[in-house]
Amino acid sequence: MEFDRSANELVDPEVRAYVYSLVTALGGTGANESARYVLGDDALACLKDIKRWLKLYDEKTNRLDVARCLAEAELVNGDLLAILAAWPEEAQDDKLKSKIALAALELLVPLTWPIEKNELEITANHHKHTPYLRLAQLSYKRGILEHDSSRILRTVVRTGLPSIALPMSERGSRDEGIIKLLLYFFRNVAMISAPNNLPVDWDQNEVSRSATIEAFHHQDVLALLLTIASNMGEDFNTQDVVIMEVLFYLLKGVSVEKIFMNEAQRNVRKADELQGLITKEAGMHRSYAKHAPTRHNRFGTMIWLKRDDARVSTVSGQDVLADSQQTLLKMDQSKKWNKPKQRSKNSDAQSTQFDLPVPLSVPASQHLRSFVEEFLDSGFNPLFSHIRRAIEREADRVLEVHTQHYFYLVSWFLEAERVRRISKKEVDQKRDKSLDELFEAESFSLVACVLNQETFILLNRFMQDRLDLHSWQDVTAGMRSFTQILLTVQEMSESNLEEDQEIADNILNRIFYEETTHDRIVAILRDYKNQGFAYLNASTELSHVFLRMLERYSKENVHLQIRSKRRAQKKKKAASRTPTEGGEEVDQASEAEDMAEAQAITRERKFDFSRFSSKFLTQSCIDTFVAFTAFYRDLSRDQLKCAHRYFYRVAFKHEMSVMLFRLDIIALLNKMIKGPDGLDRTNPMYREWEELTRQLNRRMIKKLQQRPELAVELLFSKINSTVYYLEYGHEKQTISTKPRAPAVLEVRGSMTREEQIGVVIAAMHDEKLAMIDFVKNVLLSAASERQSWEAEATARQLLDGNPDEGSEVSKAPSIVIKPDNDERRIAMFKDSKLRLLMSLVGFERLGIEDEPDATWIIPSATTSTVLQETHDIVERHTENPIMLYGDEDPVNAEDLLRRKPVPGSRMAEFDDDSDGDEIMSGDEEEFLFPAGGPTNRKSNALKELKKKRRKRVRDNSDDEGGLDDETREVRRRARLLADLEKRRKIKSEEFVRDSDDEDDEERDRDFFAREELRGKTHAQKILDALRLASINDASEGESGKSRKRKSAGAAPSGNKRAKPTVDDLDSEDDDVLTVDASSSSPTRDVDPEASDEDAEETPLSSPHANSSPDRGLDKSPRVQSPPRDLSEVKGSAIDADDTDEDDTPITSSRMRRARGQILDESDSG
């Protein structure tokens, strides 16, 4: 063994001696010609001692001294790998060698474990040893992948096969530990990569990703991973997270498109990349040739540039002599301030960065493609569904970084599935077009476990939490996953299978249903602040895909509904808080208003895409896409298309090109087209960007002519008011709304004024004691002032000689209540409890209800004695507040307050403000059915009711004298409860009918016969009315100019006659009129189904039955019939009702003519 003596001072010499002695006793190379590794006598004990040193010294003391000594002693490459290589496959049953191999594996895992310490855990010892140990781990990986005599990974797999072969129910803790040990070893090997800032003496391709994948493939590691993943949940349970880590470090940064290319496509891609590099190099040479050094330019050159303001600027270098544009460009470059970049506190480790592209060799791409296809077919759903459930229940084995790995792998495999389907479809179409139909019949069930609602909930929660914590790497992983889910669902919607189309529509509906998802996409795009290109690329791509799919889906589903969460009452609490003298903030809004403000309500509303897409037109979103477009030379065709579509949407779809009129944006677009270092003209997107730039410049020039103010605004970002002014030429008119008054409160139950004051004070006592003190001070000062005025008024009466008390005294002036500060002024308008207290103590409010600055006064009728008594009441309840009311079921004072019913609102008919503790919400109860109509009673029902009432009055008069107030209150409450119970049992006949009645054939026949009769009589009525109108016109023609006829002895009347019209007659559809040529008086034929009410209104013995034929024109006083007893009228009505309706038709003369119209006599008064 060779030991490095130069670093002896870095480690304790005693520790180094112990470690070196153990490494020496472990074994070594033999002296014979074969040079085989020979184990020491106590090799197994030495391995256990070394493991004990690592655990008890390095881990417990948080040092790396033992690991440094083992790296210097070449334990891994010189001893452990040789021990594993000495175990041949033929000696699989050799227990001693298998035990030693397992002990060697127990040392390999901690020695290859990645060294990642955050800033809080790292020490000086770590700074000394970390660079050396990282290079040592790189040499460990090199030796494991490319061992000379054996396949080390295959040997490690053999150590765990006996445990893997056992069923899960028969495995012990030792077997589970062995499986976990070998999986962590594979994870460490895949995770080790060459550090960027450390030199390596050998070729780094030996430890590259391609070498790792090839070694994993040839030594059956990929097959083992596929077996465990496909049986996850059945034969394996706790190995899911480790398998996911191995896959993450194998696949991160690998291009999905490249591994699914065939040989021809790969050659075309390489040729295109080579052509692009050659073109870029030629452009660099051309730009360099313009200012290439010559034999005479070795001398310095300095020129003065005279500017418009007569100032002179100095520019050096011969390249500024070419033209003025180059001179200005170099001067601008010299002015540019390169702001120093600050290192972010949460900078991600190199092992978790998945945005760096990793090239793969052709064999590695082929091996990885075959593994990915087999994994998608058999292992994706079991593994990822199991991991999702572990993340949801927050299992101990799941760390925070594992959620990031989960969503990155979801995005990677979803993209792989889409690319695989596309490539397979192209191959099948080339072979046989009939195979295309077979391929189209395949569903997306292979990736169904990440397209369910549980995954969407987990993804939304993960993105929102990491966005709040500003963990940008995690947010980037969530965005990539969300984007690939949307693209996969889009392909499902285009599938030929109806089941896939229905599933895709359901998924899109659930994704677009939540407005919080829409707002999160906007927030992610808006919050870009130098988070790196990976975040920038993922945010712009997600916004582009989300907007495009949402626009398409909203057009297909016009009545799309979304669920939005809004606060019940949007009030700015900052406006209602004012600092007190002690510096504390006091909330002026009442407690009920605070609860309403904090309560979020969920409602559905119709989705408006134009309204949503306008959220992407803010200046911060535009700045994000401008920053993304600045990388135009490195962007692909799809990325350039994404940025172009966004600017096109802003400028032309939404007609908001003013937002792009900024000098840096215009300069960037012109640089892309005209250079220098512009977009390559052979780029497929060059023409579209050129047209966009030309149209924007054209609109900007036109807008400058219309609005010269834009010349100044070109320097700044645009706010909403500026955009509105530049678009329309005037400022936007806003209407200020007045604040709304709070709800008016009242005290429940029948309480005295003093008790009500006590309830309000108890409700305000804990939080608003200052408001109560303000009311007390106002009462005390008002009582003193009113007492002084009363004394003065009494003295004035004595001086005037009117000492009598009954003499008229002038009214006392009202006392205006002035708030002592702004806090009190706001509370007097917003605090509903304070307003209730002020009303109870006798204060009155002038002005309208919603006027914030309305005046409160103490009326002139309130005497000083009343004010002093009120002050004493408030003082007494303030010192000893009563918090609970009621004996049997105590109620808090806060619960005795309620909103005062608005006048005119629907209330219960027997609402009583004096209800007690047991009946508090009787007025708020809504009954199932309204009370029914009047009850039909017999003719003697009225007399019996009167008798009962007289008897009840006599009984009450006898009993009232012996009852106290408590007994009366109990009886009143019992009656109220009985009445409420009665109303609850109402089942109105309007809503509840017997189904047998609906099938009554006899009733149906009567109904249709009655309708037919009414139709015929109605037509006859119209004809008779027209005939009557012609007769009246003929009679009027004979009378000449005079159109008024008077009967003998008739009183003069100024009423005019009007011809009866058809509309007038139509209003009396239920009346059947018969007009005879000999008599013009209308008569009414009673319907056989006539009600009792008509019989009661016009009995058979009515004197109007024999009125004159010309009663409509007769103006003589009507002879009134003598009054009749009510019982007779009722009796005649009952008799008429009891007679056979089909025998004798009843003719009534209730209709009379007045003003040329047919009117009901009962309506005429």
Short mmCIF file of N, CA and C in Angstrom, two decimals, residues 635-726:
data_model
loop_
_atom_site.label_atom_id
_atom_site.label_comp_id
_atom_site.label_asym_id
_atom_site.label_seq_id
_atom_site.Cartn_x
_atom_site.Cartn_y
_atom_site.Cartn_z
N LEU A 635 -32.58 29.44 -28.63
CA LEU A 635 -33.90 28.85 -28.53
C LEU A 635 -34.20 27.98 -29.75
N SER A 636 -34.99 26.97 -29.51
CA SER A 636 -35.42 26.09 -30.60
C SER A 636 -36.60 26.71 -31.34
N ARG A 637 -37.04 26.01 -32.37
CA ARG A 637 -38.16 26.52 -33.16
C ARG A 637 -39.43 26.61 -32.33
N ASP A 638 -39.69 25.61 -31.51
CA ASP A 638 -40.89 25.63 -30.69
C ASP A 638 -40.85 26.74 -29.64
N GLN A 639 -39.69 26.97 -29.08
CA GLN A 639 -39.57 28.03 -28.08
C GLN A 639 -39.75 29.42 -28.71
N LEU A 640 -39.18 29.62 -29.89
CA LEU A 640 -39.39 30.90 -30.60
C LEU A 640 -40.86 31.07 -30.97
N LYS A 641 -41.51 29.98 -31.35
CA LYS A 641 -42.93 30.05 -31.69
C LYS A 641 -43.77 30.41 -30.47
N CYS A 642 -43.42 29.87 -29.32
CA CYS A 642 -44.13 30.18 -28.08
C CYS A 642 -44.07 31.68 -27.78
N ALA A 643 -42.87 32.27 -27.85
CA ALA A 643 -42.72 33.70 -27.57
C ALA A 643 -43.43 34.54 -28.63
N HIS A 644 -43.33 34.13 -29.90
CA HIS A 644 -43.99 34.88 -30.96
C HIS A 644 -45.50 34.90 -30.79
N ARG A 645 -46.10 33.77 -30.44
CA ARG A 645 -47.55 33.70 -30.26
C ARG A 645 -48.01 34.58 -29.10
N TYR A 646 -47.18 34.69 -28.07
CA TYR A 646 -47.57 35.55 -26.94
C TYR A 646 -47.59 37.01 -27.36
N PHE A 647 -46.53 37.47 -28.02
CA PHE A 647 -46.49 38.88 -28.45
C PHE A 647 -47.60 39.17 -29.47
N TYR A 648 -47.89 38.20 -30.31
CA TYR A 648 -48.98 38.39 -31.27
C TYR A 648 -50.33 38.51 -30.55
N ARG A 649 -50.52 37.71 -29.49
CA ARG A 649 -51.77 37.78 -28.73
C ARG A 649 -51.91 39.15 -28.05
N VAL A 650 -50.81 39.65 -27.51
CA VAL A 650 -50.86 40.95 -26.82
C VAL A 650 -51.15 42.07 -27.81
N ALA A 651 -50.46 42.10 -28.91
CA ALA A 651 -50.52 43.23 -29.82
C ALA A 651 -51.75 43.23 -30.70
N PHE A 652 -52.21 42.07 -31.15
CA PHE A 652 -53.24 42.04 -32.18
C PHE A 652 -54.55 41.41 -31.70
N LYS A 653 -54.48 40.34 -30.94
CA LYS A 653 -55.73 39.74 -30.46
C LYS A 653 -56.41 40.61 -29.41
N HIS A 654 -55.61 41.16 -28.51
CA HIS A 654 -56.17 42.01 -27.46
C HIS A 654 -56.02 43.50 -27.77
N GLU A 655 -55.38 43.82 -28.89
CA GLU A 655 -55.21 45.22 -29.27
C GLU A 655 -54.54 46.03 -28.16
N MET A 656 -53.50 45.44 -27.56
CA MET A 656 -52.76 46.11 -26.49
C MET A 656 -51.30 46.30 -26.90
N SER A 657 -51.10 46.73 -28.13
CA SER A 657 -49.73 46.92 -28.61
C SER A 657 -49.02 48.03 -27.85
N VAL A 658 -49.77 48.88 -27.15
CA VAL A 658 -49.14 49.95 -26.37
C VAL A 658 -48.23 49.36 -25.30
N MET A 659 -48.58 48.19 -24.78
CA MET A 659 -47.76 47.57 -23.75
C MET A 659 -46.38 47.19 -24.28
N LEU A 660 -46.24 47.01 -25.59
CA LEU A 660 -44.95 46.63 -26.18
C LEU A 660 -44.17 47.83 -26.66
N PHE A 661 -44.72 49.02 -26.55
CA PHE A 661 -44.02 50.23 -26.99
C PHE A 661 -43.08 50.69 -25.88
N ARG A 662 -41.95 50.01 -25.81
CA ARG A 662 -40.91 50.34 -24.85
C ARG A 662 -39.58 50.18 -25.55
N LEU A 663 -38.64 51.04 -25.24
CA LEU A 663 -37.42 51.09 -26.03
C LEU A 663 -36.64 49.78 -26.00
N ASP A 664 -36.54 49.15 -24.84
CA ASP A 664 -35.77 47.92 -24.78
C ASP A 664 -36.44 46.80 -25.58
N ILE A 665 -37.79 46.77 -25.61
CA ILE A 665 -38.48 45.74 -26.38
C ILE A 665 -38.33 45.98 -27.87
N ILE A 666 -38.51 47.23 -28.29
CA ILE A 666 -38.34 47.56 -29.71
C ILE A 666 -36.91 47.31 -30.16
N ALA A 667 -35.94 47.66 -29.31
CA ALA A 667 -34.54 47.43 -29.67
C ALA A 667 -34.23 45.94 -29.79
N LEU A 668 -34.80 45.13 -28.89
CA LEU A 668 -34.57 43.69 -28.96
C LEU A 668 -35.15 43.10 -30.24
N LEU A 669 -36.36 43.51 -30.61
CA LEU A 669 -36.97 42.99 -31.83
C LEU A 669 -36.20 43.42 -33.07
N ASN A 670 -35.76 44.66 -33.10
CA ASN A 670 -34.98 45.12 -34.25
C ASN A 670 -33.63 44.43 -34.33
N LYS A 671 -33.04 44.13 -33.16
CA LYS A 671 -31.76 43.42 -33.16
C LYS A 671 -31.93 42.00 -33.68
N MET A 672 -33.07 41.36 -33.34
CA MET A 672 -33.31 40.02 -33.84
C MET A 672 -33.39 39.99 -35.36
N ILE A 673 -33.91 41.05 -35.96
CA ILE A 673 -34.13 41.04 -37.41
C ILE A 673 -32.95 41.65 -38.15
N LYS A 674 -32.44 42.79 -37.69
CA LYS A 674 -31.43 43.53 -38.45
C LYS A 674 -30.03 43.40 -37.88
N GLY A 675 -29.89 42.79 -36.70
CA GLY A 675 -28.58 42.61 -36.12
C GLY A 675 -28.08 43.85 -35.42
N PRO A 676 -26.85 43.85 -34.95
CA PRO A 676 -25.88 42.76 -35.11
C PRO A 676 -26.22 41.55 -34.23
N ASP A 677 -25.67 40.39 -34.62
CA ASP A 677 -25.93 39.12 -33.93
C ASP A 677 -27.43 38.83 -33.89
N GLY A 678 -28.08 38.98 -35.04
CA GLY A 678 -29.50 38.76 -35.11
C GLY A 678 -29.86 37.30 -35.32
N LEU A 679 -31.15 37.10 -35.52
CA LEU A 679 -31.66 35.74 -35.74
C LEU A 679 -31.24 35.27 -37.13
N ASP A 680 -30.88 34.01 -37.21
CA ASP A 680 -30.43 33.45 -38.48
C ASP A 680 -31.58 33.48 -39.48
N ARG A 681 -31.28 33.94 -40.68
CA ARG A 681 -32.32 34.05 -41.71
C ARG A 681 -32.84 32.69 -42.16
N THR A 682 -32.06 31.64 -41.96
CA THR A 682 -32.52 30.31 -42.34
C THR A 682 -33.43 29.69 -41.27
N ASN A 683 -33.59 30.36 -40.18
CA ASN A 683 -34.46 29.84 -39.13
C ASN A 683 -35.90 29.84 -39.60
N PRO A 684 -36.67 28.78 -39.36
CA PRO A 684 -38.07 28.75 -39.85
C PRO A 684 -38.95 29.85 -39.27
N MET A 685 -38.58 30.40 -38.13
CA MET A 685 -39.41 31.43 -37.51
C MET A 685 -38.97 32.84 -37.86
N TYR A 686 -37.97 32.98 -38.72
CA TYR A 686 -37.46 34.31 -39.01
C TYR A 686 -38.51 35.19 -39.69
N ARG A 687 -39.25 34.66 -40.65
CA ARG A 687 -40.23 35.45 -41.39
C ARG A 687 -41.34 35.95 -40.47
N GLU A 688 -41.77 35.10 -39.58
CA GLU A 688 -42.85 35.51 -38.68
C GLU A 688 -42.39 36.60 -37.73
N TRP A 689 -41.17 36.48 -37.20
CA TRP A 689 -40.66 37.53 -36.32
C TRP A 689 -40.42 38.83 -37.09
N GLU A 690 -40.01 38.72 -38.33
CA GLU A 690 -39.80 39.93 -39.14
C GLU A 690 -41.12 40.66 -39.37
N GLU A 691 -42.18 39.92 -39.67
CA GLU A 691 -43.48 40.54 -39.88
C GLU A 691 -44.02 41.15 -38.59
N LEU A 692 -43.82 40.48 -37.48
CA LEU A 692 -44.27 41.03 -36.21
C LEU A 692 -43.55 42.32 -35.88
N THR A 693 -42.24 42.36 -36.09
CA THR A 693 -41.48 43.58 -35.82
C THR A 693 -41.92 44.73 -36.72
N ARG A 694 -42.16 44.43 -37.98
CA ARG A 694 -42.58 45.48 -38.92
C ARG A 694 -43.95 46.06 -38.54
N GLN A 695 -44.88 45.20 -38.15
CA GLN A 695 -46.20 45.69 -37.77
C GLN A 695 -46.15 46.51 -36.47
N LEU A 696 -45.34 46.07 -35.53
CA LEU A 696 -45.23 46.83 -34.28
C LEU A 696 -44.61 48.20 -34.52
N ASN A 697 -43.57 48.27 -35.34
CA ASN A 697 -42.96 49.57 -35.65
C ASN A 697 -43.95 50.48 -36.37
N ARG A 698 -44.73 49.89 -37.23
CA ARG A 698 -45.73 50.69 -37.96
C ARG A 698 -46.77 51.25 -37.00
N ARG A 699 -47.25 50.43 -36.10
CA ARG A 699 -48.25 50.91 -35.14
C ARG A 699 -47.66 51.93 -34.17
N MET A 700 -46.40 51.75 -33.80
CA MET A 700 -45.79 52.69 -32.88
C MET A 700 -45.65 54.07 -33.52
N ILE A 701 -45.25 54.11 -34.77
CA ILE A 701 -45.13 55.40 -35.46
C ILE A 701 -46.49 56.08 -35.59
N LYS A 702 -47.50 55.29 -35.91
CA LYS A 702 -48.85 55.84 -36.01
C LYS A 702 -49.35 56.35 -34.67
N LYS A 703 -49.06 55.62 -33.63
CA LYS A 703 -49.50 56.05 -32.30
C LYS A 703 -48.74 57.28 -31.84
N LEU A 704 -47.47 57.42 -32.22
CA LEU A 704 -46.71 58.62 -31.88
C LEU A 704 -47.30 59.86 -32.54
N GLN A 705 -47.82 59.70 -33.73
CA GLN A 705 -48.47 60.84 -34.39
C GLN A 705 -49.78 61.21 -33.71
N GLN A 706 -50.49 60.20 -33.21
CA GLN A 706 -51.75 60.48 -32.52
C GLN A 706 -51.52 60.98 -31.10
N ARG A 707 -50.59 60.38 -30.40
CA ARG A 707 -50.31 60.73 -29.01
C ARG A 707 -48.84 61.07 -28.88
N PRO A 708 -48.49 62.31 -28.98
CA PRO A 708 -47.07 62.69 -28.82
C PRO A 708 -46.53 62.35 -27.43
N GLU A 709 -47.41 62.18 -26.46
CA GLU A 709 -46.94 61.84 -25.10
C GLU A 709 -46.26 60.48 -25.07
N LEU A 710 -46.51 59.63 -26.07
CA LEU A 710 -45.91 58.30 -26.10
C LEU A 710 -44.40 58.38 -26.19
N ALA A 711 -43.85 59.47 -26.72
CA ALA A 711 -42.40 59.61 -26.82
C ALA A 711 -41.74 59.57 -25.45
N VAL A 712 -42.43 60.07 -24.44
CA VAL A 712 -41.90 60.01 -23.08
C VAL A 712 -42.15 58.64 -22.47
N GLU A 713 -43.32 58.08 -22.75
CA GLU A 713 -43.69 56.80 -22.15
C GLU A 713 -42.91 55.63 -22.73
N LEU A 714 -42.18 55.85 -23.83
CA LEU A 714 -41.36 54.78 -24.38
C LEU A 714 -40.26 54.36 -23.42
N LEU A 715 -39.92 55.22 -22.50
CA LEU A 715 -38.84 54.92 -21.57
C LEU A 715 -39.27 54.10 -20.38
N PHE A 716 -40.58 53.98 -20.16
CA PHE A 716 -41.06 53.39 -18.93
C PHE A 716 -42.04 52.25 -19.23
N SER A 717 -42.25 51.46 -18.18
CA SER A 717 -43.31 50.46 -18.25
C SER A 717 -44.66 51.14 -18.10
N LYS A 718 -45.69 50.48 -18.61
CA LYS A 718 -47.01 51.09 -18.66
C LYS A 718 -47.88 50.57 -17.53
N ILE A 719 -48.56 51.48 -16.87
CA ILE A 719 -49.58 51.11 -15.90
C ILE A 719 -50.94 51.23 -16.57
N ASN A 720 -51.97 50.80 -15.89
CA ASN A 720 -53.30 50.74 -16.52
C ASN A 720 -53.81 52.12 -16.93
N SER A 721 -53.60 53.09 -16.07
CA SER A 721 -54.09 54.44 -16.40
C SER A 721 -53.35 55.00 -17.60
N THR A 722 -52.06 54.74 -17.71
CA THR A 722 -51.30 55.23 -18.85
C THR A 722 -51.74 54.54 -20.14
N VAL A 723 -51.97 53.25 -20.07
CA VAL A 723 -52.43 52.52 -21.26
C VAL A 723 -53.77 53.05 -21.72
N TYR A 724 -54.67 53.30 -20.78
CA TYR A 724 -55.99 53.82 -21.16
C TYR A 724 -55.87 55.20 -21.80
N TYR A 725 -55.01 56.03 -21.27
CA TYR A 725 -54.86 57.37 -21.83
C TYR A 725 -54.26 57.31 -23.23
N LEU A 726 -53.26 56.45 -23.43
CA LEU A 726 -52.64 56.36 -24.74
C LEU A 726 -53.59 55.76 -25.78
#
